[in-house]
Amino acid sequence: MADDVTMDQIVSLCRRRGFVFPSSEIYGGLGSTFDYGHYGVLTKNNIRGRWLEAMVQERDDIVLIDSAIILHPRVWEASGHVEGFTDPLVDCRTCKLRFRADQLESAQCGRKPSRHPGGTPDCDLTEARQFNLMFQTTVGPIEEAGAKAFLRPETAQGIFINFKNVLQLARRQPPFGIAQVGKSFRNEITPGNFLFRVREFEQMEMEFFVPPAEAEQWYRYWVDARFDWYLRYGLRRSRLRVREHGEEERSHYSQGTSDIEYDYPIGWSELEGVANRGDFDLTRHTEFSGTKLEFVGLEGTARYVPWVIEPAVSIERIFVAMLVDAYDEEEIAGRERTVLRLHPAIAPVKAAVLPLIAKDPGMVEKARALYEELRRSEVVEYDEGGAIGRRYRRQDEIGTPFAFTIDGQTLEDDTVTIRERDSLVQERVAIGQVGAKLTEELRKPWTTPKTD
Amino acid sequence: MADDVTMDQIVSLCRRRGFVFPSSEIYGGLGSTFDYGHYGVLTKNNIRGRWLEAMVQERDDIVLIDSAIILHPRVWEASGHVEGFTDPLVDCRTCKLRFRADQLESAQCGRKPSRHPGGTPDCDLTEARQFNLMFQTTVGPIEEAGAKAFLRPETAQGIFINFKNVLQLARRQPPFGIAQVGKSFRNEITPGNFLFRVREFEQMEMEFFVPPAEAEQWYRYWVDARFDWYLRYGLRRSRLRVREHGEEERSHYSQGTSDIEYDYPIGWSELEGVANRGDFDLTRHTEFSGTKLEFVGLEGTARYVPWVIEPAVSIERIFVAMLVDAYDEEEIAGRERTVLRLHPAIAPVKAAVLPLIAKDPGMVEKARALYEELRRSEVVEYDEGGAIGRRYRRQDEIGTPFAFTIDGQTLEDDTVTIRERDSLVQERVAIGQVGAKLTEELRKPWTTPKTD
């Protein structure tokens, strides 16, 4: 595993700089649920934005959808979730807690916290039974069976049930894709590891519909394309790998699945999954709904059920991977700094504008004017609080790639210093050129300063 | 009410062009639930983006948060929702349906659909009882009382419970605000009117914390600021008004509430609400959590519970208002067209690139190159399908402000025509200048061509 950063360091930075807090903290918290602070929201927005650019805006063949979270309950019968989206659970009649049957080794007995339930003589475990991971609720005022509903455990099914709408209205034919970003919910028995396994998370899924004969080729294409996306946004190649599932590991619907794994502090784990789902989903929804979900070519020249290739990831897992990958502590001229070497397109704040002396009205005036100009097109911060070194370190910790400092010389010649986060190189530039310079710097391909 | 457009026309356009579909349609639909297609998602993204720009990016004093949807259940006791977020319901023992007691006049008897339950002799209504509008679910595997939870009915409470975190970590002092965008859920008994009252919706709320003595002034400020935002994005002044709630109409927490109303096809209705919530929320959460939520100035010079001003709106209501306001049908030189006069910053697609003749490889090549250049920074469409007039009308219907047409002359002198959606003015511009021209046009203040 990545041995130069621990999950505790990431959790601590997130807390200290207001990226992520434990949720409902003033009420004692709610296990494995988190709220995002200002920088966390901005970072997530950037991850989502870059995904949408690559998956939709820069392509011809993928359109967007945003389906409801509470869908018709039959959707989850067709998808197999009602029957099969379960974990095996056992109860302990002694300590009254419940455990995953397949994880008893690492479980904690409620009475004897230091010992495993299986190894405690007074543990009295029931037979394992299946527990469905979908959150259940009731829609509408009539409390009868028909009104039972589920919070979606994935966004994919909202795409499949709209396949026909998109085919007709967006005038598409395979190969084409439908992308969706939105919250999904899973009533995890053993959530944990910070944002790694949480009960509500934001999925980014894309279902790519292809002629069956092209499925294998597109499956390979999407594994490569998604892998390259992580490199493009600065993750170290040495901490990324593709792991293909063995036949016994694959889901019932899968003709082939590869995980793009990241070397998290907890070890190699799934970052994104790419699956060849075959015709499972469209066939099942055809069967359950009676609506034929297939592609029919012009004048009936072709007629088939497309196969589906699905790259699926959660923003939370990308968020953690990017923070882990970016985290660095170093000593510069005898002083320690923590720095997040985030890709500039992911960094929550693009630049800081800093008057060297907060009590100098001339500096403050010029700094404010520059700040107000820059924030029209980018997220920038103005900071006049404290010594300049301390302000730089604050920006380093949240990963701000550039700082513009207004000093005594600015008052004479209208130049400011640009300080670059990674190299710490400082150069002077005319204040009137700062906006264009920032735009240019942010559009440059970024060369990671990280060592492999 | 706005008499030149009906809700049916909007619903029909949304369906026809793939902005919005009824949800779970292949399963017979799920009442009052909708899925958004490609243009709908892009339009919503633009509305959200413009709100975030105005509320956060262009200001110093507001930070973002993204709290969980399932919060600690005590949050909803403190907020008053468990006790009071209810509608009065009656059951009919004959037809077995349930109705809102305060809307019996417009209700439909299940047995005799054409008659009101109150007016049907065999209707046998129970006493009214209170029905809570929060969706309920169960978190975690232990099915005991403590694991009962709710889907948030508003994003505001997620802000209040993080007040202290933001105060400390974002180094803020009143007046300052915390903004949140996200899904909220209400188990409405009588949803309806297209997107106007739906069970899940995306809220944009901002809680602005101020010294109590400044509350009235900030309340007025936010009513004006939000009103101006609608004008900035093109809504007609004649279809907007501010209506202040009378004392009897205000919620229990409110010291003053104003609705910014829009003249929808169903009549004047709330678009956005601005409320002066006093110190109700922070005081209640202090009481229920035991954590003191107050502002303490440097060295204790000031100590008070801030009052809260809240502008709150859903993307859905803005979406409908903007479509209604933009919708126009007109006859141009004997041909009818439907056009959405959306503000360019709201329009889902910013420009279309159209080769005049799809079979001309020279035109297609130049058009594709231009399209690929433009889509790096904006959402643009390439369309070579059908007669040019038909392609223009398709873009008019989705509100695309500009179309660039590559024709025979382009092959000679590398100029293209720009067609402007509203004026229909066409001018020629050098193909190398199109990118800069588009950027410039999109940044210009937009003058609405609508008549008041």
PDB file of C-alpha atoms in Angstrom, chain A residues 139-269:
ATOM      1  CA  VAL A 139     -44.648   6.810  -1.023  1.00  0.00           C
ATOM      2  CA  GLY A 140     -47.959   8.599  -0.739  1.00  0.00           C
ATOM      3  CA  PRO A 141     -50.506   8.462   2.018  1.00  0.00           C
ATOM      4  CA  ILE A 142     -51.950   5.018   1.340  1.00  0.00           C
ATOM      5  CA  GLU A 143     -50.094   2.544   3.508  1.00  0.00           C
ATOM      6  CA  GLU A 144     -50.575  -0.560   1.457  1.00  0.00           C
ATOM      7  CA  ALA A 145     -48.091  -2.868  -0.241  1.00  0.00           C
ATOM      8  CA  GLY A 146     -48.131  -0.994  -3.523  1.00  0.00           C
ATOM      9  CA  ALA A 147     -46.763   2.149  -1.946  1.00  0.00           C
ATOM     10  CA  LYS A 148     -43.565   0.535  -0.703  1.00  0.00           C
ATOM     11  CA  ALA A 149     -40.584   2.044  -2.492  1.00  0.00           C
ATOM     12  CA  PHE A 150     -36.803   2.042  -2.430  1.00  0.00           C
ATOM     13  CA  LEU A 151     -34.079   4.638  -2.567  1.00  0.00           C
ATOM     14  CA  ARG A 152     -32.049   3.749  -5.632  1.00  0.00           C
ATOM     15  CA  PRO A 153     -28.885   1.760  -4.835  1.00  0.00           C
ATOM     16  CA  GLU A 154     -27.392   2.726  -8.217  1.00  0.00           C
ATOM     17  CA  THR A 155     -28.126   5.239 -10.967  1.00  0.00           C
ATOM     18  CA  ALA A 156     -27.778   2.680 -13.788  1.00  0.00           C
ATOM     19  CA  GLN A 157     -31.383   1.413 -13.726  1.00  0.00           C
ATOM     20  CA  GLY A 158     -32.721   4.947 -14.231  1.00  0.00           C
ATOM     21  CA  ILE A 159     -30.776   4.902 -17.488  1.00  0.00           C
ATOM     22  CA  PHE A 160     -32.031   1.522 -18.717  1.00  0.00           C
ATOM     23  CA  ILE A 161     -35.686   2.392 -18.203  1.00  0.00           C
ATOM     24  CA  ASN A 162     -35.199   5.549 -20.280  1.00  0.00           C
ATOM     25  CA  PHE A 163     -33.388   3.749 -23.114  1.00  0.00           C
ATOM     26  CA  LYS A 164     -36.361   4.015 -25.468  1.00  0.00           C
ATOM     27  CA  ASN A 165     -36.957   7.696 -24.742  1.00  0.00           C
ATOM     28  CA  VAL A 166     -33.373   8.547 -25.557  1.00  0.00           C
ATOM     29  CA  LEU A 167     -33.309   6.360 -28.666  1.00  0.00           C
ATOM     30  CA  GLN A 168     -36.335   8.206 -30.032  1.00  0.00           C
ATOM     31  CA  LEU A 169     -35.819  11.726 -28.815  1.00  0.00           C
ATOM     32  CA  ALA A 170     -32.074  12.109 -28.990  1.00  0.00           C
ATOM     33  CA  ARG A 171     -32.017  10.398 -32.403  1.00  0.00           C
ATOM     34  CA  ARG A 172     -29.246   7.999 -31.406  1.00  0.00           C
ATOM     35  CA  GLN A 173     -28.151   4.612 -32.616  1.00  0.00           C
ATOM     36  CA  PRO A 174     -25.576   2.246 -31.138  1.00  0.00           C
ATOM     37  CA  PRO A 175     -22.823   2.774 -30.276  1.00  0.00           C
ATOM     38  CA  PHE A 176     -24.069   5.559 -27.991  1.00  0.00           C
ATOM     39  CA  GLY A 177     -24.114   6.204 -24.284  1.00  0.00           C
ATOM     40  CA  ILE A 178     -26.297   7.705 -21.558  1.00  0.00           C
ATOM     41  CA  ALA A 179     -24.577   9.258 -18.554  1.00  0.00           C
ATOM     42  CA  GLN A 180     -25.983  10.101 -15.147  1.00  0.00           C
ATOM     43  CA  VAL A 181     -24.579  11.706 -12.009  1.00  0.00           C
ATOM     44  CA  GLY A 182     -26.500  11.560  -8.760  1.00  0.00           C
ATOM     45  CA  LYS A 183     -26.899  10.234  -5.253  1.00  0.00           C
ATOM     46  CA  SER A 184     -27.320   6.537  -4.573  1.00  0.00           C
ATOM     47  CA  PHE A 185     -28.030   4.898  -1.212  1.00  0.00           C
ATOM     48  CA  ARG A 186     -26.955   1.599   0.328  1.00  0.00           C
ATOM     49  CA  ASN A 187     -27.834   0.463   3.812  1.00  0.00           C
ATOM     50  CA  GLU A 188     -24.337  -0.930   4.434  1.00  0.00           C
ATOM     51  CA  ILE A 189     -23.948  -3.188   7.454  1.00  0.00           C
ATOM     52  CA  THR A 190     -20.281  -2.461   7.859  1.00  0.00           C
ATOM     53  CA  PRO A 191     -19.578   0.970   6.428  1.00  0.00           C
ATOM     54  CA  GLY A 192     -16.267   2.547   7.260  1.00  0.00           C
ATOM     55  CA  ASN A 193     -12.830   3.696   6.202  1.00  0.00           C
ATOM     56  CA  PHE A 194     -13.735   7.371   5.988  1.00  0.00           C
ATOM     57  CA  LEU A 195     -15.489   8.074   2.659  1.00  0.00           C
ATOM     58  CA  PHE A 196     -14.633   4.684   1.275  1.00  0.00           C
ATOM     59  CA  ARG A 197     -17.853   2.889   2.155  1.00  0.00           C
ATOM     60  CA  VAL A 198     -20.671   5.270   3.016  1.00  0.00           C
ATOM     61  CA  ARG A 199     -24.458   4.932   3.063  1.00  0.00           C
ATOM     62  CA  GLU A 200     -25.121   7.740   0.621  1.00  0.00           C
ATOM     63  CA  PHE A 201     -22.744   8.576  -2.178  1.00  0.00           C
ATOM     64  CA  GLU A 202     -22.693  10.357  -5.514  1.00  0.00           C
ATOM     65  CA  GLN A 203     -22.378   8.023  -8.462  1.00  0.00           C
ATOM     66  CA  MET A 204     -21.189   8.838 -11.936  1.00  0.00           C
ATOM     67  CA  GLU A 205     -22.317   6.096 -14.272  1.00  0.00           C
ATOM     68  CA  MET A 206     -22.442   5.778 -18.022  1.00  0.00           C
ATOM     69  CA  GLU A 207     -24.185   3.008 -19.925  1.00  0.00           C
ATOM     70  CA  PHE A 208     -22.784   2.572 -23.419  1.00  0.00           C
ATOM     71  CA  PHE A 209     -25.065   0.653 -25.794  1.00  0.00           C
ATOM     72  CA  VAL A 210     -23.311  -1.234 -28.572  1.00  0.00           C
ATOM     73  CA  PRO A 211     -23.948  -3.891 -31.226  1.00  0.00           C
ATOM     74  CA  PRO A 212     -23.253  -7.241 -29.495  1.00  0.00           C
ATOM     75  CA  ALA A 213     -20.373  -8.070 -31.832  1.00  0.00           C
ATOM     76  CA  GLU A 214     -18.569  -4.869 -30.755  1.00  0.00           C
ATOM     77  CA  ALA A 215     -19.038  -5.373 -27.004  1.00  0.00           C
ATOM     78  CA  GLU A 216     -15.611  -6.817 -26.249  1.00  0.00           C
ATOM     79  CA  GLN A 217     -13.843  -4.082 -28.186  1.00  0.00           C
ATOM     80  CA  TRP A 218     -15.793  -1.289 -26.446  1.00  0.00           C
ATOM     81  CA  TYR A 219     -15.239  -2.913 -23.063  1.00  0.00           C
ATOM     82  CA  ARG A 220     -11.470  -2.679 -23.643  1.00  0.00           C
ATOM     83  CA  TYR A 221     -11.872   0.851 -24.977  1.00  0.00           C
ATOM     84  CA  TRP A 222     -13.630   2.069 -21.828  1.00  0.00           C
ATOM     85  CA  VAL A 223     -11.159   0.425 -19.439  1.00  0.00           C
ATOM     86  CA  ASP A 224      -8.372   2.295 -21.243  1.00  0.00           C
ATOM     87  CA  ALA A 225     -10.263   5.579 -21.566  1.00  0.00           C
ATOM     88  CA  ARG A 226     -11.139   5.704 -17.879  1.00  0.00           C
ATOM     89  CA  PHE A 227      -7.601   4.712 -16.842  1.00  0.00           C
ATOM     90  CA  ASP A 228      -6.234   7.566 -18.966  1.00  0.00           C
ATOM     91  CA  TRP A 229      -8.668  10.022 -17.359  1.00  0.00           C
ATOM     92  CA  TYR A 230      -7.055   9.386 -13.964  1.00  0.00           C
ATOM     93  CA  LEU A 231      -3.594   9.979 -15.411  1.00  0.00           C
ATOM     94  CA  ARG A 232      -4.836  13.162 -17.095  1.00  0.00           C
ATOM     95  CA  TYR A 233      -5.943  14.484 -13.705  1.00  0.00           C
ATOM     96  CA  GLY A 234      -2.662  13.711 -12.054  1.00  0.00           C
ATOM     97  CA  LEU A 235      -2.913  10.364 -10.276  1.00  0.00           C
ATOM     98  CA  ARG A 236       0.437   8.539 -10.195  1.00  0.00           C
ATOM     99  CA  ARG A 237       0.662   5.674 -12.658  1.00  0.00           C
ATOM    100  CA  SER A 238       2.466   3.623 -10.027  1.00  0.00           C
ATOM    101  CA  ARG A 239      -0.619   3.722  -7.777  1.00  0.00           C
ATOM    102  CA  LEU A 240      -3.085   2.683 -10.467  1.00  0.00           C
ATOM    103  CA  ARG A 241      -3.711  -0.754 -11.898  1.00  0.00           C
ATOM    104  CA  VAL A 242      -6.394  -2.660 -13.760  1.00  0.00           C
ATOM    105  CA  ARG A 243      -7.558  -5.900 -12.199  1.00  0.00           C
ATOM    106  CA  GLU A 244      -9.827  -8.150 -14.227  1.00  0.00           C
ATOM    107  CA  HIS A 245     -12.356 -10.147 -12.240  1.00  0.00           C
ATOM    108  CA  GLY A 246     -12.150 -13.904 -12.382  1.00  0.00           C
ATOM    109  CA  GLU A 247     -15.254 -15.717 -13.608  1.00  0.00           C
ATOM    110  CA  GLU A 248     -16.281 -16.754 -10.082  1.00  0.00           C
ATOM    111  CA  GLU A 249     -16.044 -13.151  -8.846  1.00  0.00           C
ATOM    112  CA  ARG A 250     -18.245 -11.577 -11.502  1.00  0.00           C
ATOM    113  CA  SER A 251     -21.832 -10.462 -10.914  1.00  0.00           C
ATOM    114  CA  HIS A 252     -24.605 -12.542 -12.475  1.00  0.00           C
ATOM    115  CA  TYR A 253     -25.138  -9.957 -15.232  1.00  0.00           C
ATOM    116  CA  SER A 254     -21.483  -9.555 -16.156  1.00  0.00           C
ATOM    117  CA  GLN A 255     -19.725 -10.853 -19.258  1.00  0.00           C
ATOM    118  CA  GLY A 256     -16.517  -9.300 -18.026  1.00  0.00           C
ATOM    119  CA  THR A 257     -15.554  -6.795 -15.308  1.00  0.00           C
ATOM    120  CA  SER A 258     -12.370  -4.878 -14.649  1.00  0.00           C
ATOM    121  CA  ASP A 259     -11.665  -2.737 -11.639  1.00  0.00           C
ATOM    122  CA  ILE A 260      -9.420   0.253 -11.972  1.00  0.00           C
ATOM    123  CA  GLU A 261      -7.772   0.017  -8.569  1.00  0.00           C
ATOM    124  CA  TYR A 262      -5.918   2.642  -6.589  1.00  0.00           C
ATOM    125  CA  ASP A 263      -3.287   1.979  -3.978  1.00  0.00           C
ATOM    126  CA  TYR A 264      -5.173   3.608  -1.058  1.00  0.00           C
ATOM    127  CA  PRO A 265      -3.654   3.717   2.435  1.00  0.00           C
ATOM    128  CA  ILE A 266      -5.893   0.697   3.174  1.00  0.00           C
ATOM    129  CA  GLY A 267      -4.343  -1.158   0.224  1.00  0.00           C
ATOM    130  CA  TRP A 268      -5.274  -1.731  -3.414  1.00  0.00           C
ATOM    131  CA  SER A 269      -9.013  -1.209  -3.729  1.00  0.00           C
TER     132      SER A 269
END
